mmCIF file of C-alpha atoms and ligand atoms in Angstrom:
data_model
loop_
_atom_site.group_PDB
_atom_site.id
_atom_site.type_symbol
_atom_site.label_atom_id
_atom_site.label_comp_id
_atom_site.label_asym_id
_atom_site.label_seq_id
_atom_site.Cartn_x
_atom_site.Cartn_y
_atom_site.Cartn_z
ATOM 1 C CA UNK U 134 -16.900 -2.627 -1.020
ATOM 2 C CA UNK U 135 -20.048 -3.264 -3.766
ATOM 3 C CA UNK U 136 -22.982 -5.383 -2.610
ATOM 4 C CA UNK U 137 -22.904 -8.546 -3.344
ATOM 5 C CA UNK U 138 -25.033 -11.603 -2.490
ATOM 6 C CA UNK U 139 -24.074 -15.635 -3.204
ATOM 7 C CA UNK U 140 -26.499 -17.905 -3.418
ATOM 8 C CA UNK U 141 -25.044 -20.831 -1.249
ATOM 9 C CA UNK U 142 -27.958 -23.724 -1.578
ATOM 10 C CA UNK U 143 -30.977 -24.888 -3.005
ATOM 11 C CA UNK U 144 -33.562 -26.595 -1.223
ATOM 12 C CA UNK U 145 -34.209 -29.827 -2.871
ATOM 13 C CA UNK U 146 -37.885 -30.048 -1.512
ATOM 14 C CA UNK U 147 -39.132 -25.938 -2.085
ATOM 15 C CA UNK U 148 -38.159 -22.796 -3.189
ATOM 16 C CA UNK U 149 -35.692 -22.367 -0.191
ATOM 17 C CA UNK U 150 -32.624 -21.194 -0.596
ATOM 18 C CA UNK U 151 -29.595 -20.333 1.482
ATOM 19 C CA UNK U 152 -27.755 -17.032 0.921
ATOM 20 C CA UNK U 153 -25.064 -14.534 2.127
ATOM 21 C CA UNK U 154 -25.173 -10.619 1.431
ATOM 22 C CA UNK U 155 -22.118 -8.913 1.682
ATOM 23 C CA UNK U 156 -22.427 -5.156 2.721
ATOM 24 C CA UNK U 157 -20.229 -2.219 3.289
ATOM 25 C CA UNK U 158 -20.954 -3.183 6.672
ATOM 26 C CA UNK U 159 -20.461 -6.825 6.923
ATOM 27 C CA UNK U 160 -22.210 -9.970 5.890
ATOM 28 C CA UNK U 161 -25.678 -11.277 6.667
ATOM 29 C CA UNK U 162 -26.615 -14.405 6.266
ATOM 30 C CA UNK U 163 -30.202 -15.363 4.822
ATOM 31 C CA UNK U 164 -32.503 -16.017 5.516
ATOM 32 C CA UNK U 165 -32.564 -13.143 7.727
ATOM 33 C CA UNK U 166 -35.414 -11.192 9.786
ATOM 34 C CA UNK U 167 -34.537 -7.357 10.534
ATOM 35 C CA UNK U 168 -35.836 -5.797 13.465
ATOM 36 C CA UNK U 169 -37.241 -2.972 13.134
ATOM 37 C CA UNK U 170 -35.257 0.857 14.281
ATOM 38 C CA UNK U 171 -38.047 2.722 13.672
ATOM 39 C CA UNK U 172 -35.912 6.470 14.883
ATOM 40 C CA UNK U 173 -32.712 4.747 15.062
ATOM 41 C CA UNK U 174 -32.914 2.883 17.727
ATOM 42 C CA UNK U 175 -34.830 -0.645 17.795
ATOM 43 C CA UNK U 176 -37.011 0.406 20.760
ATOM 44 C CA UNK U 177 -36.119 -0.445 23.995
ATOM 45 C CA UNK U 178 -32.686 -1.889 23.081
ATOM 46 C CA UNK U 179 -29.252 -0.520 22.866
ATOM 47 C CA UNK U 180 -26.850 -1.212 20.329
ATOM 48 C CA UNK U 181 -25.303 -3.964 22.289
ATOM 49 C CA UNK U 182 -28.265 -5.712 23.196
ATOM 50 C CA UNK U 183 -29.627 -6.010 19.680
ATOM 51 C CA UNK U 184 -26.025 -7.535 18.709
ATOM 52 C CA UNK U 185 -26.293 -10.116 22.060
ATOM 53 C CA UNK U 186 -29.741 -11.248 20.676
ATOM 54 C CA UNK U 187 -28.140 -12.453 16.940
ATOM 55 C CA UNK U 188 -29.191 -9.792 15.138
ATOM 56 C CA UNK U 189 -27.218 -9.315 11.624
ATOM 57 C CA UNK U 190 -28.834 -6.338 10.440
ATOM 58 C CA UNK U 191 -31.849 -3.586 11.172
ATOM 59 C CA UNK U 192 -34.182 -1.672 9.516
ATOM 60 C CA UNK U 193 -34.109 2.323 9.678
ATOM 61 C CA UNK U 194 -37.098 4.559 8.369
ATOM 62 C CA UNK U 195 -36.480 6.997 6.418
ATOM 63 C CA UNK U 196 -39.705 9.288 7.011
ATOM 64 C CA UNK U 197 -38.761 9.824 10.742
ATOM 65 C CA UNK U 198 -35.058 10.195 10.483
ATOM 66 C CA UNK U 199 -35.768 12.975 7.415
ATOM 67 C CA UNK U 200 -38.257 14.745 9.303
ATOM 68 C CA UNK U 201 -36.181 14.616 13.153
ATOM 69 C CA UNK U 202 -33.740 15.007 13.453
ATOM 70 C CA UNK U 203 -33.160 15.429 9.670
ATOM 71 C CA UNK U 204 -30.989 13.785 7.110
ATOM 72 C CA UNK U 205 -28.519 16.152 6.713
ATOM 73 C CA UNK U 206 -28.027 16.485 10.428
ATOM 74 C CA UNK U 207 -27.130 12.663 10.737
ATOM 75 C CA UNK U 208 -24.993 13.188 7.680
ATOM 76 C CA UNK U 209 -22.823 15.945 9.532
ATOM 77 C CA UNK U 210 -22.469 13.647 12.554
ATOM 78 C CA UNK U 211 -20.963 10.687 10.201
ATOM 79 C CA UNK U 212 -24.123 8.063 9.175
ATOM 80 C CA UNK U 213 -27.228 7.022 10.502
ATOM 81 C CA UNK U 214 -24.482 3.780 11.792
ATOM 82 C CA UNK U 215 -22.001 6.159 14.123
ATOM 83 C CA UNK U 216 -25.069 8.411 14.906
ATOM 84 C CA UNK U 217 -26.727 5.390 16.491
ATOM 85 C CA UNK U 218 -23.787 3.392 16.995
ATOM 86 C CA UNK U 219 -24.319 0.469 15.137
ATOM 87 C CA UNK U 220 -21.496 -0.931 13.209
ATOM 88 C CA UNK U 221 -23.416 -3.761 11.095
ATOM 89 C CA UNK U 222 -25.591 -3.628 8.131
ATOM 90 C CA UNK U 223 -28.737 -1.211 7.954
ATOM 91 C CA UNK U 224 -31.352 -1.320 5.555
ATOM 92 C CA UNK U 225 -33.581 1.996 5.294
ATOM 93 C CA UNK U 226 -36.879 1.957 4.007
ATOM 94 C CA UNK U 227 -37.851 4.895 1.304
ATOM 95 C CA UNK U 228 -39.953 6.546 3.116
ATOM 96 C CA UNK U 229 -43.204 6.160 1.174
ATOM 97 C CA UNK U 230 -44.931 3.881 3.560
ATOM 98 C CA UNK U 231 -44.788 6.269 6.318
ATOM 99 C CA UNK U 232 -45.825 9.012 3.899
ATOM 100 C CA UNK U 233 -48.939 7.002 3.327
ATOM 101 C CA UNK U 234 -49.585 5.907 7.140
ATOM 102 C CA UNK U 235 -48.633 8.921 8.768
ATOM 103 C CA UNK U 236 -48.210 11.836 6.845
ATOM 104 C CA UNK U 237 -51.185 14.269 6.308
ATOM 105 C CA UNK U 238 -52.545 16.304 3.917
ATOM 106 C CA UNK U 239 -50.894 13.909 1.217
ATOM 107 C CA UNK U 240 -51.102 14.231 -2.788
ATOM 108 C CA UNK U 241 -49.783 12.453 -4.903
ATOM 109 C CA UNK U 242 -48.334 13.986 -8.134
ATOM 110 C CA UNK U 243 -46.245 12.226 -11.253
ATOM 111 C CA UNK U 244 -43.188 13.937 -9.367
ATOM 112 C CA UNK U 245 -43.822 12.156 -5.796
ATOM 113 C CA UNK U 246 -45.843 12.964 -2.930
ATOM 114 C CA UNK U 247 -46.592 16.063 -0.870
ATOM 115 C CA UNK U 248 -47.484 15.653 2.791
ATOM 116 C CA UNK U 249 -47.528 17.310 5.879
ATOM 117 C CA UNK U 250 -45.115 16.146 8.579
ATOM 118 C CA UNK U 251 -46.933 14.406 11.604
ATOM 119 C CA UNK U 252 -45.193 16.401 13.894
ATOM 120 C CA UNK U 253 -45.309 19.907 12.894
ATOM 121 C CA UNK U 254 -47.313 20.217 9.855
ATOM 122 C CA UNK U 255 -44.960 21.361 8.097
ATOM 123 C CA UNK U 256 -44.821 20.880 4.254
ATOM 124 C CA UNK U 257 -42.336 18.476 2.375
ATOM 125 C CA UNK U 258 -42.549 17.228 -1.317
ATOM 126 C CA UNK U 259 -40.817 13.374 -1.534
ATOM 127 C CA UNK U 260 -39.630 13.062 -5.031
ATOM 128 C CA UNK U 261 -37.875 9.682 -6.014
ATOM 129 C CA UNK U 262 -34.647 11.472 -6.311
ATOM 130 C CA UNK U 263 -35.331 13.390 -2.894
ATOM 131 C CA UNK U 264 -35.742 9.804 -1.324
ATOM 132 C CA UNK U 265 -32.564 8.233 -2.646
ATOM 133 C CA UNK U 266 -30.762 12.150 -1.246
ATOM 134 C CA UNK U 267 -31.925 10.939 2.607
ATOM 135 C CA UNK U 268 -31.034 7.458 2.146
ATOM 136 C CA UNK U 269 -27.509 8.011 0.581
ATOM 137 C CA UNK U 270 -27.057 11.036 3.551
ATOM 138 C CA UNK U 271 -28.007 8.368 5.904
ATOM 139 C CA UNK U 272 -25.505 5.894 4.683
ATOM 140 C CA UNK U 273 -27.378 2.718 5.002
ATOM 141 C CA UNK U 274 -26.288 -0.216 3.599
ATOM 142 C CA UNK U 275 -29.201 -1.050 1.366
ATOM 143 C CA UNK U 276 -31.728 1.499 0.269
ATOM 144 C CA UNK U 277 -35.693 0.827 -1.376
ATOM 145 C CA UNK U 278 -36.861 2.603 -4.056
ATOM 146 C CA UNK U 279 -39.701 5.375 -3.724
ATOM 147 C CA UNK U 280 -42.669 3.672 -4.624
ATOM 148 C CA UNK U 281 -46.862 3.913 -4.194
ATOM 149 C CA UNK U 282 -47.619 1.154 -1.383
ATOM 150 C CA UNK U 283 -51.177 -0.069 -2.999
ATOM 151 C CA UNK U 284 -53.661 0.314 -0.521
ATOM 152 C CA UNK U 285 -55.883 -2.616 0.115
ATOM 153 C CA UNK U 286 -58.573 -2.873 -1.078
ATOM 154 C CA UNK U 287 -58.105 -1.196 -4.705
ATOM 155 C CA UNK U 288 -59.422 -1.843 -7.976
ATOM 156 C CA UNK U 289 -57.887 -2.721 -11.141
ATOM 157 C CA UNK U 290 -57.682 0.322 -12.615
ATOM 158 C CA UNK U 291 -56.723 2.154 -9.419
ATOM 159 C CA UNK U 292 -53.850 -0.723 -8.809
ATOM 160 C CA UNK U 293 -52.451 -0.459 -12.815
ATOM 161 C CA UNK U 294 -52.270 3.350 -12.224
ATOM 162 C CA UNK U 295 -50.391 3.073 -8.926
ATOM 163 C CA UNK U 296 -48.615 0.109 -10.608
ATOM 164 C CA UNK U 297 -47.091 2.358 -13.439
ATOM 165 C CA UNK U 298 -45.974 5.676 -11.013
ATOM 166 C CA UNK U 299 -43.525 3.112 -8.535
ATOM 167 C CA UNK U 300 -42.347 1.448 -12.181
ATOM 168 C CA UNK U 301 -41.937 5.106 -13.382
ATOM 169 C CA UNK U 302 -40.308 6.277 -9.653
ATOM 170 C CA UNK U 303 -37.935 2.740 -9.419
ATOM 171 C CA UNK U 304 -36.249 4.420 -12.764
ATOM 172 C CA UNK U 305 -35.754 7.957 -11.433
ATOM 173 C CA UNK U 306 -34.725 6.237 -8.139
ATOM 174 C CA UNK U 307 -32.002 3.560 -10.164
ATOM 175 C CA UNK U 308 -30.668 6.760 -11.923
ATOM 176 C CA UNK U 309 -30.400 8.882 -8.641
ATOM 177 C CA UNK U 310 -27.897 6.694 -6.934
ATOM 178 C CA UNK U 311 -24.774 8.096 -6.810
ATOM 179 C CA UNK U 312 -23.373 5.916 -3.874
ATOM 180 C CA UNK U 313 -21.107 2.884 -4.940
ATOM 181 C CA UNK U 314 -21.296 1.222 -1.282
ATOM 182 C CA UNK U 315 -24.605 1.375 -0.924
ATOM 183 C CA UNK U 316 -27.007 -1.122 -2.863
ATOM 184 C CA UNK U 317 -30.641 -0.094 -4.231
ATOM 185 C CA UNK U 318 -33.675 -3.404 -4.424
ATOM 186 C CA UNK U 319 -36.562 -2.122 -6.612
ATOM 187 C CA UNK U 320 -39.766 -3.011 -5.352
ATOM 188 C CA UNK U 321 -42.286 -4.932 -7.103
ATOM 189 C CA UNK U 322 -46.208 -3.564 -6.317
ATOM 190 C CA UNK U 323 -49.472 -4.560 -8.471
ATOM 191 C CA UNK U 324 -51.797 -5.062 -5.051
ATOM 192 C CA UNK U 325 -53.711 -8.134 -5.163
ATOM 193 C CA UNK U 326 -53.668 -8.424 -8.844
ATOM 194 C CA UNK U 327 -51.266 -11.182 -9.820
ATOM 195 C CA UNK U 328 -51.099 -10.262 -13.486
ATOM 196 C CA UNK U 329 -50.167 -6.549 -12.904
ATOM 197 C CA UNK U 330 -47.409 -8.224 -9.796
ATOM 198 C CA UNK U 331 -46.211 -10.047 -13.059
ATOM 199 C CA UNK U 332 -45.931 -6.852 -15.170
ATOM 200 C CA UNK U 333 -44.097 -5.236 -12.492
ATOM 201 C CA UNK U 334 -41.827 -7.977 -12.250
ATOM 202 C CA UNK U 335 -41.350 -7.621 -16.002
ATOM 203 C CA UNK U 336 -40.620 -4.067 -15.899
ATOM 204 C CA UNK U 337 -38.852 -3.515 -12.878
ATOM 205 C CA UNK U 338 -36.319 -5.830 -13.304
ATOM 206 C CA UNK U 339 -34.688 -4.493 -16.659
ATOM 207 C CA UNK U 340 -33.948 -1.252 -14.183
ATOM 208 C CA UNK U 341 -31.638 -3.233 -12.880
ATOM 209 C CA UNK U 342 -31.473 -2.945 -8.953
ATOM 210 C CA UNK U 343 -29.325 -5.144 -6.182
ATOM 211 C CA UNK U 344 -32.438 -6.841 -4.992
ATOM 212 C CA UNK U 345 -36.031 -6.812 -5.230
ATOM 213 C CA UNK U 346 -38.785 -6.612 -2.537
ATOM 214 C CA UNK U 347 -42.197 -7.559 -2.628
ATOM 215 C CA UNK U 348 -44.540 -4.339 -1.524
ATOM 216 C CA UNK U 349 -48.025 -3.578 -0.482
ATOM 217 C CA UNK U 350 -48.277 -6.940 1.227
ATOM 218 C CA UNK U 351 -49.724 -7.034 5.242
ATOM 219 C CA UNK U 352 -51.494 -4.244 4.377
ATOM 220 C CA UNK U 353 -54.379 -5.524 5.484
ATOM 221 C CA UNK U 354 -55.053 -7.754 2.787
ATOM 222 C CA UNK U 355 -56.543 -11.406 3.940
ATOM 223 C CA UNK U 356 -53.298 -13.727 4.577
ATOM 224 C CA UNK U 357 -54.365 -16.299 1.617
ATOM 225 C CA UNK U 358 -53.624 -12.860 -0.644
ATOM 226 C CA UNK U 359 -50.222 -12.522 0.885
ATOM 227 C CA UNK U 360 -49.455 -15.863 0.743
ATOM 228 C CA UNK U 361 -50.721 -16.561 -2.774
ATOM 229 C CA UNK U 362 -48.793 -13.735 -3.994
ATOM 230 C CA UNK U 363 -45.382 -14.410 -2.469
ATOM 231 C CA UNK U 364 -45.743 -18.453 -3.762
ATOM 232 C CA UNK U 365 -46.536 -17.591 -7.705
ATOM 233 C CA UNK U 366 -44.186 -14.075 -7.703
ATOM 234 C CA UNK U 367 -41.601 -14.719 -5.750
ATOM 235 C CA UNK U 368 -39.493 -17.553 -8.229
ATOM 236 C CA UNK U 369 -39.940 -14.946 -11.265
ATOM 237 C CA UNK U 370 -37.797 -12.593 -9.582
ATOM 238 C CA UNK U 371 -33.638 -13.501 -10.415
ATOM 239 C CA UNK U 372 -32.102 -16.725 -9.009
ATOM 240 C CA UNK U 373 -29.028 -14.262 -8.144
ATOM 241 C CA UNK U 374 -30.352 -11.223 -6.204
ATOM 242 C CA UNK U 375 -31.756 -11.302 -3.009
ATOM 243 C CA UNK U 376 -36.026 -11.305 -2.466
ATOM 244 C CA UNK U 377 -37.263 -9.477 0.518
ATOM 245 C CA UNK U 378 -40.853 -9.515 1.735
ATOM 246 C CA UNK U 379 -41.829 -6.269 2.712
ATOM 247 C CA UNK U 380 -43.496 -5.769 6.873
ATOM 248 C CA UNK U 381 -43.939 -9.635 6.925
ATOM 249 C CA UNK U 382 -44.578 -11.082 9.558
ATOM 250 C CA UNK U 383 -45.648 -13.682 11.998
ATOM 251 C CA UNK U 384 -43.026 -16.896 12.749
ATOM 252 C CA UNK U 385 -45.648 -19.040 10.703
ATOM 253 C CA UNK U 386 -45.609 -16.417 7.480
ATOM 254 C CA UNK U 387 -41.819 -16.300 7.617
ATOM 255 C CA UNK U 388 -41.196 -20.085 7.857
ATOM 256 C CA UNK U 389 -43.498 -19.898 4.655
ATOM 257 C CA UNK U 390 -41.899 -16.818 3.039
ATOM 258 C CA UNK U 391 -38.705 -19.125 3.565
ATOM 259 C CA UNK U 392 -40.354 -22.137 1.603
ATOM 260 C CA UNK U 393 -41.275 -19.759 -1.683
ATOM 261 C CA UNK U 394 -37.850 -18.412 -1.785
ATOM 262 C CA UNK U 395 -37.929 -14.900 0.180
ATOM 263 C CA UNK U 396 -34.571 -14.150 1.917
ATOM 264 C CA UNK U 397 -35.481 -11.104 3.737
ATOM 265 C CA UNK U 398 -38.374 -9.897 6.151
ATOM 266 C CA UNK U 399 -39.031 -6.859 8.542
ATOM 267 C CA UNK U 400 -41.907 -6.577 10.888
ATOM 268 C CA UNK U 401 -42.673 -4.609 14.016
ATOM 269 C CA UNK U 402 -44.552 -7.851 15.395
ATOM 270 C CA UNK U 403 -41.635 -8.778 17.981
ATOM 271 C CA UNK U 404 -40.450 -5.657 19.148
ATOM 272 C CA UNK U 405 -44.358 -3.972 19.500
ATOM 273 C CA UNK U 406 -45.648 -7.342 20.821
ATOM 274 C CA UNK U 407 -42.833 -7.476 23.554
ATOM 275 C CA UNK U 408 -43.637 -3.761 24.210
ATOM 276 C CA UNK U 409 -47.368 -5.549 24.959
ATOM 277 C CA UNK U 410 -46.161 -8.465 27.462
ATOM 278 C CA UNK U 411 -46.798 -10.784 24.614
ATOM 279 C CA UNK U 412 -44.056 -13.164 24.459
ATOM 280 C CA UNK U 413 -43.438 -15.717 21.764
ATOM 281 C CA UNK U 414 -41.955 -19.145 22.861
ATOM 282 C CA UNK U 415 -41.953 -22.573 21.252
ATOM 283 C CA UNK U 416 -44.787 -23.901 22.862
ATOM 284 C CA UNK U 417 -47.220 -21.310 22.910
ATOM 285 C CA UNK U 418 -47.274 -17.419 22.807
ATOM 286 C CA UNK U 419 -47.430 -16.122 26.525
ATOM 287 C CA UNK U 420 -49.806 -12.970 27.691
ATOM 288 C CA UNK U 421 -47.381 -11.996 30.566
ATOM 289 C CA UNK U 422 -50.363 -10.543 32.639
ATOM 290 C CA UNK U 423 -51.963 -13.583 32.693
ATOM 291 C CA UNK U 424 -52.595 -14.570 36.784
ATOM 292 C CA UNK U 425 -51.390 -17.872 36.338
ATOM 293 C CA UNK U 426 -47.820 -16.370 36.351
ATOM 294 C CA UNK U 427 -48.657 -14.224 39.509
ATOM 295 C CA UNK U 428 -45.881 -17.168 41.427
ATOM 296 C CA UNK U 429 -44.069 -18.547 38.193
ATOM 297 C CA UNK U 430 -40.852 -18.501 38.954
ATOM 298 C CA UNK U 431 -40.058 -20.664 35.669
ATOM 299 C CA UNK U 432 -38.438 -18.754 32.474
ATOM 300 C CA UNK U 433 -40.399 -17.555 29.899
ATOM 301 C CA UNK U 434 -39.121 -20.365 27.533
ATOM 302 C CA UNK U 435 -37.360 -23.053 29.117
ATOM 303 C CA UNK U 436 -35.617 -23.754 25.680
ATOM 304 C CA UNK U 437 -34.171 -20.090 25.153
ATOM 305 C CA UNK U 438 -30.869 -19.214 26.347
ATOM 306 C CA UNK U 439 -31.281 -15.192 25.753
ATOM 307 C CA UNK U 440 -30.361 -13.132 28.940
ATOM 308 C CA UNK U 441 -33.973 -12.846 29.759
ATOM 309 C CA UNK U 442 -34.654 -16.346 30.290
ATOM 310 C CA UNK U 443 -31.475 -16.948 31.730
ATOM 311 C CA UNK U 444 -31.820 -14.594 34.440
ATOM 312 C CA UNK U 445 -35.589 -13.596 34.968
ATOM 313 C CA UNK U 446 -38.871 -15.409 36.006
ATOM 314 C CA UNK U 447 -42.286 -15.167 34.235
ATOM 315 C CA UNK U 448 -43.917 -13.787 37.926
ATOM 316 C CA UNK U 449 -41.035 -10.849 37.834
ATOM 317 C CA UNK U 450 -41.906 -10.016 34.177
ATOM 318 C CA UNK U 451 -45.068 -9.882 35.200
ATOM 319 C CA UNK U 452 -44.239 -7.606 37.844
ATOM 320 C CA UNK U 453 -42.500 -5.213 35.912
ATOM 321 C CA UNK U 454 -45.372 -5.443 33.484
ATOM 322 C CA UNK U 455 -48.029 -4.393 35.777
ATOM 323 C CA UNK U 456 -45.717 -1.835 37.691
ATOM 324 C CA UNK U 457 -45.117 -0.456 34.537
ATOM 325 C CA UNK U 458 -41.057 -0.183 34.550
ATOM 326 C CA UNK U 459 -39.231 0.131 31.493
ATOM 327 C CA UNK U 460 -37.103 -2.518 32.329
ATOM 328 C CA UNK U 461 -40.261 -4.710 30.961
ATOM 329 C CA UNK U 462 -39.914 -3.822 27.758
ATOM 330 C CA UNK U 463 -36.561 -4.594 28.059
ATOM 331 C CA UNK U 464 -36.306 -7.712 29.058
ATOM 332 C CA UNK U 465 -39.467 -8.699 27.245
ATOM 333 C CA UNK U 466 -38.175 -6.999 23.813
ATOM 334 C CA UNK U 467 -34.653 -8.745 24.318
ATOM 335 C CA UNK U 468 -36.502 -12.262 24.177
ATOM 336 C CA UNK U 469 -38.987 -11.452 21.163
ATOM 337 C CA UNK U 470 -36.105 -10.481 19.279
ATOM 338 C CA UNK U 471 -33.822 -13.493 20.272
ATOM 339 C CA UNK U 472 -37.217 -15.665 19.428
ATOM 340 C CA UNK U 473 -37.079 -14.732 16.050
ATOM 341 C CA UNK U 474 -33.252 -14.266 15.401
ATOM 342 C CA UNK U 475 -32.972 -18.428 16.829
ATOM 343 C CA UNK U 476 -36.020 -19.284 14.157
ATOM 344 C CA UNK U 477 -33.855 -17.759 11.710
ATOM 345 C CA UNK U 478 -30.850 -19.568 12.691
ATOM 346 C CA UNK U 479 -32.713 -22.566 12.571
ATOM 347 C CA UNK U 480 -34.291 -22.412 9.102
ATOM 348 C CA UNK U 481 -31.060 -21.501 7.835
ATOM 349 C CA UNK U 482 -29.442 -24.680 9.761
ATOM 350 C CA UNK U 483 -32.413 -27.019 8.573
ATOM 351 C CA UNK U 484 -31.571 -25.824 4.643
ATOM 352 C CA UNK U 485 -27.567 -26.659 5.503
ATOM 353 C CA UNK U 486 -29.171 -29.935 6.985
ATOM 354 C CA UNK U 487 -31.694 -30.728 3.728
ATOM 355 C CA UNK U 488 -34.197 -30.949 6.151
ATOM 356 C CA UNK U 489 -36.301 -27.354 5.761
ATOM 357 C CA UNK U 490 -39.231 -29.502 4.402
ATOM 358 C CA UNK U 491 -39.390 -30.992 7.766
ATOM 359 C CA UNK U 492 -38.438 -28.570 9.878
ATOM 360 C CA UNK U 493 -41.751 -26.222 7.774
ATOM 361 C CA UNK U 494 -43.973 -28.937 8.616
ATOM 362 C CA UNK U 495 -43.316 -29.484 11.718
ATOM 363 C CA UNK U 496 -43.446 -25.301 12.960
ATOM 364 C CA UNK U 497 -46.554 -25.101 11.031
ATOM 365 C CA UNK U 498 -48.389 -28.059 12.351
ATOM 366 C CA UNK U 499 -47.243 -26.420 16.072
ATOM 367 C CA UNK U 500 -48.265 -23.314 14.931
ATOM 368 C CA UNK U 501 -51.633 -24.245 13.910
ATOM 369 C CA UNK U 502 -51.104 -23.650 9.959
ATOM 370 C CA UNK U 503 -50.275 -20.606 7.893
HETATM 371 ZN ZN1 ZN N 619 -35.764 -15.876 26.119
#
């Protein structure tokens, strides 16, 4: 089956909207958050526990998978989805932010970008093409375009040039796919610069892709950046495709994605921060190590009904924490996750409601403001 994605609602009082992408896989409703499967697996978690937590679909990275156990490896078992066992939607990234973060030795060249794997040193070239290759061996449901993540800070110059190879790589990319099941969003860069983020809006678009992300944000950028840029770019990209905000981000920074019209966001933050002992709840965010939970016997969140809560007290956490079991991260990584797939559920209830403007003000007043 083709991607597709219906807008469902308009949110009277922002840019909000209310969405459903359908998938080879199976729908997902948007707004949606994916957690993160870095070397497919969402750390910590199996299959069945990322499902239990209301997760509709996960991210997969490309740069790990390609270099271990190898694309065409996964291929020959059936799909990144039976390899790990996951039957719903997967969305893999194009392995150019990885390049960037982890691979060494890099150059980039007109044709893409030779590094040095991480692991081995051994060398690998990443054309645009090459990246499409892994993503359609892998199978996912939605694949990004090979593109130059914009390092903060940059100058002008610096940004146009970068701006004009992912433009020039999002057309080698659109004319690579071969897959009919599997969707391709085009990803708009131009750093910090909002009149070169307009001229890649402007150029990528005509490609034509399935949806379009918004790159070389949380990249260390201050947050007003991020922000300002996802407010004025995000309504010039089409009414009728979905908008995902790449890495991003904190509740408060989704809840505001949400308001300027982003349907999609991936971010490490629950899964590493669980991995931490830091626990997100409605009231406050909880340091699990903290003493004053040494005799807690009290759920992490009164309010959260994930197996966690249900079943385990804040001074056993704690516990595990200090005794260093992996059962911790566990249990810790099965709230996080629920945390942010029940915000989710509620912004999307709130927009069925007409009440998102409300529901915004309300988490970021709690939250302390954006
Ligand atoms: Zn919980």
């Amino acid at each position: 089956m083709p991607f597709e994605f219906e807008l469902i609602k308009k949110d009277t009082g922002s840019s909000a909207r209310l969405g459903r992408m359908i998938t080879a896989h199976g729908t997902v409703n948007t707004p949606v958050f994916m957690p993160v499967g870095t070397q497919g697996t969402v750390k910590s978690l199996t299959p069945e526990q990322i499902k239990s937590c209301g997760t509709q679909i996960i991210l997969g990275n490309t740069y790990h998978l390609y270099l271990r156990p190898g694309h065409e490896t996964i291929k020959k078992l059936g799909g990144l989805h039976k390899f790990m066992n996951w039957t719903d939607p997967i969305l893999t990234d194009s392995g150019g932010f990885q390049v960037y973060s982890l691979g060494k030795l890099r150059k980039i060249t007109a044709d893409g970008v030779i590094f040095r794997s991480h692991i081995d040193g051994s060398k690998h070239f990443l054309t645009p093409q090459k990246a499409v290759e892994i993503q359609e061996a892998l199978g996912s449901d939605i694949m990004m375009c090979l593109d130059e993540c914009t390092p903060y800070p940059a100058t002008l110059s610096e940004t146009k040039k970068s701006l004009d190879l992912t433009v020039k790589w999002a057309k080698l990319c659109r004319a690579a796919k071969a897959s009919t099941e599997q969707a391709i969003f085009g990803i708009v860069q131009g750093g910090t610069y909002l009149d070169l983020r307009k001229q890649a809006v402007e150029e990528i678009i005509p490609i034509g892709f399935d949806g379009y992300a918004l790159g070389g944000v949380s990249v260390g950028e201050p947050k007003e950046i991020m922000y300002s840029i996802a407010e004025a770019i995000t309504p010039l990209l089409p009414e009728d495709k979905p908008r995902y905000l790449m890495g991003v981000g904190t509740p408060a920074d989704i809840v505001y994605g949400v308001s300027c019209g982003i349907d999609m966001f991936d971010c490490v933050i629950p899964t590493r921060c669980a991995r931490h002992g830091l626990l997100f709840t409605n009231s406050e965010k909880i340091v699990i190590k903290n003493a004053r939970f040494r005799e807690d016997d009290g759920p992490i969140d009164e309010t959260c009904d994930c197996y966690t809560c249900k079943n385990f007290s804040r001074a056993y956490l704690r516990h595990l924490y200090f005794a260093g079991e992996i059962l911790a991260m566990v249990l810790n990584t099965i709230h996080n996750v629920h945390y942010y797939m029940r915000l989710l559920a509620q912004i999307r209830a709130a927009l069925e409601e007409n009440s998102f403007t409300e529901f915004k003000n309300t988490f970021l007043k709690k939250e302390g403001g954006i």
